[in-house]
């Protein structure tokens, strides 16, 4: 499952994020890497305990909660507060798989990472290289989205960030536990919901077929969802 979600942040919001992030203190990304990731990782991250990181993280969570396509694709149960990273010339993050379990900082809440997400805060023309490469059963996918757009992908996928050749790449990233553990089931629910949304545009939400399909969607959610 690799799903692009457009316009999570508006261009104005991106500009506001960037004004703050371009003046922020960035730390060595290796401070938060696990032992396996350590040798692979060269980038910088914003201190998660800083006030700025917490404020921007809250803004991303707020934007996600208002985005119907994100909710439909992810069906999130728990979202780890978004963090921020920056890649300059030569920075990279070699092929790795994300940890299966994360603890929400400052709490004892555990989260199973079903989906990984990267929210782009730099425009593609601001840097060369630096593509996010995700492997799945169909091959390798190179991802470089417009600022404000997000990519959602299965946390079981092997992935890397290719070395930056020029410029600077700033992103937010996070993990989430979905109400639907199975990627296959979540994909079916997403397809069904997207079709219901387009049928609603064509007819209206009272149309008997729309009502029946919506009812089927919610019956499936009741059967499959963890809450
Ligand atoms: Ni990763």
mmCIF file of C-alpha atoms and ligand atoms in Angstrom:
data_model
loop_
_atom_site.group_PDB
_atom_site.id
_atom_site.type_symbol
_atom_site.label_atom_id
_atom_site.label_comp_id
_atom_site.label_asym_id
_atom_site.label_seq_id
_atom_site.Cartn_x
_atom_site.Cartn_y
_atom_site.Cartn_z
ATOM 1 C CA UNK A 1 0.000 0.000 0.000
ATOM 2 C CA UNK A 2 1.591 3.272 -1.178
ATOM 3 C CA UNK A 3 -0.896 6.138 -1.269
ATOM 4 C CA UNK A 4 -0.127 9.804 -2.012
ATOM 5 C CA UNK A 5 -2.359 12.271 -0.142
ATOM 6 C CA UNK A 6 -2.348 15.765 -1.612
ATOM 7 C CA UNK A 7 -2.653 19.113 0.161
ATOM 8 C CA UNK A 8 -2.427 18.026 3.783
ATOM 9 C CA UNK A 9 -0.967 21.497 4.341
ATOM 10 C CA UNK A 10 -1.737 24.527 2.179
ATOM 11 C CA UNK A 11 1.145 26.444 0.573
ATOM 12 C CA UNK A 12 0.614 29.213 3.184
ATOM 13 C CA UNK A 13 0.898 26.675 5.994
ATOM 14 C CA UNK A 14 4.029 25.194 4.407
ATOM 15 C CA UNK A 15 5.552 28.698 4.215
ATOM 16 C CA UNK A 16 4.801 29.232 7.930
ATOM 17 C CA UNK A 17 6.367 25.858 8.837
ATOM 18 C CA UNK A 18 9.431 26.677 6.767
ATOM 19 C CA UNK A 19 9.891 30.124 8.337
ATOM 20 C CA UNK A 20 10.118 28.429 11.737
ATOM 21 C CA UNK A 21 12.087 25.367 10.609
ATOM 22 C CA UNK A 22 14.671 27.317 8.612
ATOM 23 C CA UNK A 23 15.634 29.145 11.831
ATOM 24 C CA UNK A 24 15.445 26.127 14.131
ATOM 25 C CA UNK A 25 18.255 24.250 15.889
ATOM 26 C CA UNK A 26 18.694 20.868 14.216
ATOM 27 C CA UNK A 27 20.304 17.907 15.984
ATOM 28 C CA UNK A 28 22.210 14.930 14.632
ATOM 29 C CA UNK A 29 19.580 12.378 13.489
ATOM 30 C CA UNK A 30 21.706 9.532 14.880
ATOM 31 C CA UNK A 31 20.625 10.557 18.421
ATOM 32 C CA UNK A 32 17.263 8.861 17.785
ATOM 33 C CA UNK A 33 18.337 5.968 15.568
ATOM 34 C CA UNK A 34 18.167 2.347 16.726
ATOM 35 C CA UNK A 35 21.348 0.250 16.491
ATOM 36 C CA UNK A 36 20.452 -1.228 13.097
ATOM 37 C CA UNK A 37 19.516 2.163 11.642
ATOM 38 C CA UNK A 38 22.535 3.940 13.133
ATOM 39 C CA UNK A 39 25.027 2.939 10.436
ATOM 40 C CA UNK A 40 22.515 3.796 7.706
ATOM 41 C CA UNK A 41 21.377 7.195 8.860
ATOM 42 C CA UNK A 42 22.879 10.605 8.172
ATOM 43 C CA UNK A 43 20.490 13.524 8.579
ATOM 44 C CA UNK A 44 19.321 16.037 11.141
ATOM 45 C CA UNK A 45 16.206 16.126 13.287
ATOM 46 C CA UNK A 46 14.358 18.666 15.365
ATOM 47 C CA UNK A 47 14.535 17.993 19.124
ATOM 48 C CA UNK A 48 11.151 16.353 19.850
ATOM 49 C CA UNK A 49 11.067 18.001 23.291
ATOM 50 C CA UNK A 50 11.420 21.526 21.899
ATOM 51 C CA UNK A 51 8.395 23.801 22.022
ATOM 52 C CA UNK A 52 8.609 24.420 18.272
ATOM 53 C CA UNK A 53 8.582 20.685 17.438
ATOM 54 C CA UNK A 54 5.544 20.175 19.670
ATOM 55 C CA UNK A 55 3.634 23.133 18.198
ATOM 56 C CA UNK A 56 4.294 22.133 14.588
ATOM 57 C CA UNK A 57 3.572 18.499 15.390
ATOM 58 C CA UNK A 58 0.156 19.503 16.788
ATOM 59 C CA UNK A 59 -0.567 21.517 13.637
ATOM 60 C CA UNK A 60 0.162 18.473 11.460
ATOM 61 C CA UNK A 61 -2.089 16.264 13.620
ATOM 62 C CA UNK A 62 -4.861 18.859 13.341
ATOM 63 C CA UNK A 63 -4.513 19.000 9.539
ATOM 64 C CA UNK A 64 -4.586 15.191 9.311
ATOM 65 C CA UNK A 65 -7.777 15.003 11.365
ATOM 66 C CA UNK A 66 -9.471 17.334 8.845
ATOM 67 C CA UNK A 67 -8.322 15.455 5.736
ATOM 68 C CA UNK A 68 -11.000 12.961 4.515
ATOM 69 C CA UNK A 69 -8.666 11.158 2.113
ATOM 70 C CA UNK A 70 -6.045 10.585 4.842
ATOM 71 C CA UNK A 71 -8.691 9.254 7.249
ATOM 72 C CA UNK A 72 -10.147 7.016 4.543
ATOM 73 C CA UNK A 73 -6.754 5.590 3.540
ATOM 74 C CA UNK A 74 -5.233 5.187 7.010
ATOM 75 C CA UNK A 75 -8.241 4.595 9.295
ATOM 76 C CA UNK A 76 -5.946 5.684 12.124
ATOM 77 C CA UNK A 77 -6.302 4.380 15.667
ATOM 78 C CA UNK A 78 -3.178 5.998 17.185
ATOM 79 C CA UNK A 79 -0.774 8.445 15.552
ATOM 80 C CA UNK A 80 2.739 9.008 16.867
ATOM 81 C CA UNK A 81 3.320 12.788 17.077
ATOM 82 C CA UNK A 82 4.993 13.855 13.821
ATOM 83 C CA UNK A 83 8.722 14.611 13.935
ATOM 84 C CA UNK A 84 10.805 16.737 11.583
ATOM 85 C CA UNK A 85 13.966 15.990 9.659
ATOM 86 C CA UNK A 86 16.271 17.756 7.267
ATOM 87 C CA UNK A 87 18.690 16.388 4.691
ATOM 88 C CA UNK A 88 21.539 18.565 3.374
ATOM 89 C CA UNK A 89 24.177 17.779 0.738
ATOM 90 C CA UNK A 90 25.390 14.172 1.147
ATOM 91 C CA UNK A 91 22.801 13.279 3.810
ATOM 92 C CA UNK A 92 20.942 10.023 3.257
ATOM 93 C CA UNK A 93 19.197 7.190 5.065
ATOM 94 C CA UNK A 94 20.078 3.744 3.711
ATOM 95 C CA UNK A 95 17.640 0.861 3.191
ATOM 96 C CA UNK A 96 15.912 -0.125 6.421
ATOM 97 C CA UNK A 97 12.606 -1.288 7.878
ATOM 98 C CA UNK A 98 10.994 0.807 10.610
ATOM 99 C CA UNK A 99 10.652 -0.601 14.146
ATOM 100 C CA UNK A 100 7.423 -2.560 14.648
ATOM 101 C CA UNK A 101 6.596 -0.983 18.006
ATOM 102 C CA UNK A 102 7.019 2.641 19.091
ATOM 103 C CA UNK A 103 6.274 4.288 22.428
ATOM 104 C CA UNK A 104 4.526 7.651 22.358
ATOM 105 C CA UNK A 105 7.112 9.991 23.978
ATOM 106 C CA UNK A 106 6.338 10.980 27.552
ATOM 107 C CA UNK A 107 3.704 8.243 27.925
ATOM 108 C CA UNK A 108 3.556 4.467 28.323
ATOM 109 C CA UNK A 109 1.337 4.162 25.232
ATOM 110 C CA UNK A 110 2.612 1.602 22.727
ATOM 111 C CA UNK A 111 1.804 1.802 19.089
ATOM 112 C CA UNK A 112 2.182 -0.909 16.419
ATOM 113 C CA UNK A 113 3.514 0.764 13.285
ATOM 114 C CA UNK A 114 1.169 -0.269 10.463
ATOM 115 C CA UNK A 115 1.749 2.769 8.250
ATOM 116 C CA UNK A 116 4.673 5.157 7.807
ATOM 117 C CA UNK A 117 4.136 8.671 6.493
ATOM 118 C CA UNK A 118 6.338 11.422 5.093
ATOM 119 C CA UNK A 119 4.936 14.930 4.691
ATOM 120 C CA UNK A 120 7.038 16.984 2.280
ATOM 121 C CA UNK A 121 7.886 20.546 3.357
ATOM 122 C CA UNK A 122 10.306 21.324 0.484
ATOM 123 C CA UNK A 123 9.303 21.684 -3.151
ATOM 124 C CA UNK A 124 10.872 19.061 -5.466
ATOM 125 C CA UNK A 125 12.859 21.744 -7.302
ATOM 126 C CA UNK A 126 14.562 22.836 -4.054
ATOM 127 C CA UNK A 127 16.834 19.771 -4.030
ATOM 128 C CA UNK A 128 18.379 17.141 -6.246
ATOM 129 C CA UNK A 129 18.503 13.506 -5.187
ATOM 130 C CA UNK A 130 16.806 12.854 -1.837
ATOM 131 C CA UNK A 131 13.999 10.715 -3.257
ATOM 132 C CA UNK A 132 12.199 8.420 -0.842
ATOM 133 C CA UNK A 133 12.487 4.939 -2.346
ATOM 134 C CA UNK A 134 9.969 2.349 -1.227
ATOM 135 C CA UNK A 135 10.098 -1.330 -2.175
ATOM 136 C CA UNK A 136 6.976 -3.433 -2.418
ATOM 137 C CA UNK A 137 5.951 -6.582 -4.284
ATOM 138 C CA UNK A 138 5.585 -4.552 -7.500
ATOM 139 C CA UNK A 139 9.145 -3.163 -7.391
ATOM 140 C CA UNK A 140 10.832 0.037 -6.226
ATOM 141 C CA UNK A 141 8.934 3.320 -6.184
ATOM 142 C CA UNK A 142 10.677 6.710 -6.129
ATOM 143 C CA UNK A 143 8.699 9.356 -4.300
ATOM 144 C CA UNK A 144 9.271 13.113 -4.362
ATOM 145 C CA UNK A 145 6.074 15.079 -3.769
ATOM 146 C CA UNK A 146 5.111 18.756 -3.751
ATOM 147 C CA UNK A 147 5.422 20.626 -0.446
ATOM 148 C CA UNK A 148 2.278 20.027 1.618
ATOM 149 C CA UNK A 149 1.675 16.534 0.147
ATOM 150 C CA UNK A 150 2.098 13.303 2.057
ATOM 151 C CA UNK A 151 2.988 9.715 1.182
ATOM 152 C CA UNK A 152 1.490 6.887 3.203
ATOM 153 C CA UNK A 153 3.096 3.436 2.934
ATOM 154 C CA UNK A 154 3.178 0.113 4.682
ATOM 155 C CA UNK A 155 5.664 0.140 7.573
ATOM 156 C CA UNK A 156 6.783 -3.355 6.570
ATOM 157 C CA UNK A 157 8.233 -1.961 3.308
ATOM 158 C CA UNK A 158 11.969 -1.678 2.921
ATOM 159 C CA UNK A 159 12.740 1.987 2.174
ATOM 160 C CA UNK A 160 15.511 4.554 1.998
ATOM 161 C CA UNK A 161 16.158 8.236 1.348
ATOM 162 C CA UNK A 162 18.655 8.634 -1.487
ATOM 163 C CA UNK A 163 21.614 10.972 -0.913
ATOM 164 C CA UNK A 164 20.991 14.667 -1.464
ATOM 165 C CA UNK A 165 23.135 15.943 -4.312
ATOM 166 C CA UNK A 166 22.174 19.596 -4.027
ATOM 167 C CA UNK A 167 19.893 21.774 -1.925
ATOM 168 C CA UNK A 168 17.990 20.840 1.195
ATOM 169 C CA UNK A 169 15.026 18.548 1.908
ATOM 170 C CA UNK A 170 12.801 19.196 4.935
ATOM 171 C CA UNK A 171 10.006 16.803 5.908
ATOM 172 C CA UNK A 172 7.736 15.757 8.730
ATOM 173 C CA UNK A 173 7.457 12.013 9.327
ATOM 174 C CA UNK A 174 5.387 9.807 11.593
ATOM 175 C CA UNK A 175 3.940 6.357 12.130
ATOM 176 C CA UNK A 176 0.462 5.217 12.931
ATOM 177 C CA UNK A 177 -1.464 2.207 14.092
ATOM 178 C CA UNK A 178 -4.509 1.653 11.949
ATOM 179 C CA UNK A 179 -7.873 0.370 13.147
ATOM 180 C CA UNK A 180 -7.418 -2.164 10.321
ATOM 181 C CA UNK A 181 -4.290 -4.236 10.832
ATOM 182 C CA UNK A 182 -4.403 -6.030 7.461
ATOM 183 C CA UNK A 183 -3.094 -3.990 4.526
ATOM 184 C CA UNK A 184 -5.291 -6.015 2.167
ATOM 185 C CA UNK A 185 -8.480 -5.340 4.159
ATOM 186 C CA UNK A 186 -7.588 -1.657 4.581
ATOM 187 C CA UNK A 187 -7.004 -1.309 0.836
ATOM 188 C CA UNK A 188 -10.422 -2.867 0.065
ATOM 189 C CA UNK A 189 -12.128 -0.497 2.519
ATOM 190 C CA UNK A 190 -10.280 2.465 0.996
ATOM 191 C CA UNK A 191 -11.321 1.495 -2.563
ATOM 192 C CA UNK A 192 -14.914 1.022 -1.433
ATOM 193 C CA UNK A 193 -14.999 4.371 0.359
ATOM 194 C CA UNK A 194 -13.461 6.202 -2.618
ATOM 195 C CA UNK A 195 -16.130 4.714 -4.907
ATOM 196 C CA UNK A 196 -18.872 5.736 -2.488
ATOM 197 C CA UNK A 197 -17.462 9.284 -2.487
ATOM 198 C CA UNK A 198 -17.488 9.506 -6.298
ATOM 199 C CA UNK A 199 -20.977 7.972 -6.567
ATOM 200 C CA UNK A 200 -22.175 10.573 -4.064
ATOM 201 C CA UNK A 201 -20.881 13.291 -6.431
ATOM 202 C CA UNK A 202 -22.728 11.718 -9.377
ATOM 203 C CA UNK A 203 -26.039 11.082 -7.621
ATOM 204 C CA UNK A 204 -26.629 12.290 -4.100
ATOM 205 C CA UNK A 205 -26.142 10.701 -0.728
ATOM 206 C CA UNK A 206 -29.822 9.585 -0.583
ATOM 207 C CA UNK A 207 -29.547 7.423 -3.702
ATOM 208 C CA UNK A 208 -30.484 3.803 -2.731
ATOM 209 C CA UNK A 209 -27.206 2.385 -4.130
ATOM 210 C CA UNK A 210 -25.133 4.957 -2.252
ATOM 211 C CA UNK A 211 -27.036 4.201 0.953
ATOM 212 C CA UNK A 212 -26.587 0.425 0.493
ATOM 213 C CA UNK A 213 -22.859 0.735 -0.265
ATOM 214 C CA UNK A 214 -22.332 3.079 2.714
ATOM 215 C CA UNK A 215 -24.153 0.585 4.912
ATOM 216 C CA UNK A 216 -21.901 -2.222 3.620
ATOM 217 C CA UNK A 217 -18.814 -0.097 4.294
ATOM 218 C CA UNK A 218 -19.818 0.536 7.904
ATOM 219 C CA UNK A 219 -20.780 -3.114 8.454
ATOM 220 C CA UNK A 220 -17.307 -4.127 7.279
ATOM 221 C CA UNK A 221 -15.699 -1.538 9.586
ATOM 222 C CA UNK A 222 -17.676 -2.997 12.507
ATOM 223 C CA UNK A 223 -16.409 -6.481 11.690
ATOM 224 C CA UNK A 224 -12.779 -5.589 11.054
ATOM 225 C CA UNK A 225 -11.842 -2.554 13.135
ATOM 226 C CA UNK A 226 -9.886 -2.501 16.405
ATOM 227 C CA UNK A 227 -10.953 0.422 18.538
HETATM 228 NI NI1 LIG B 1 12.197 4.657 7.963
#
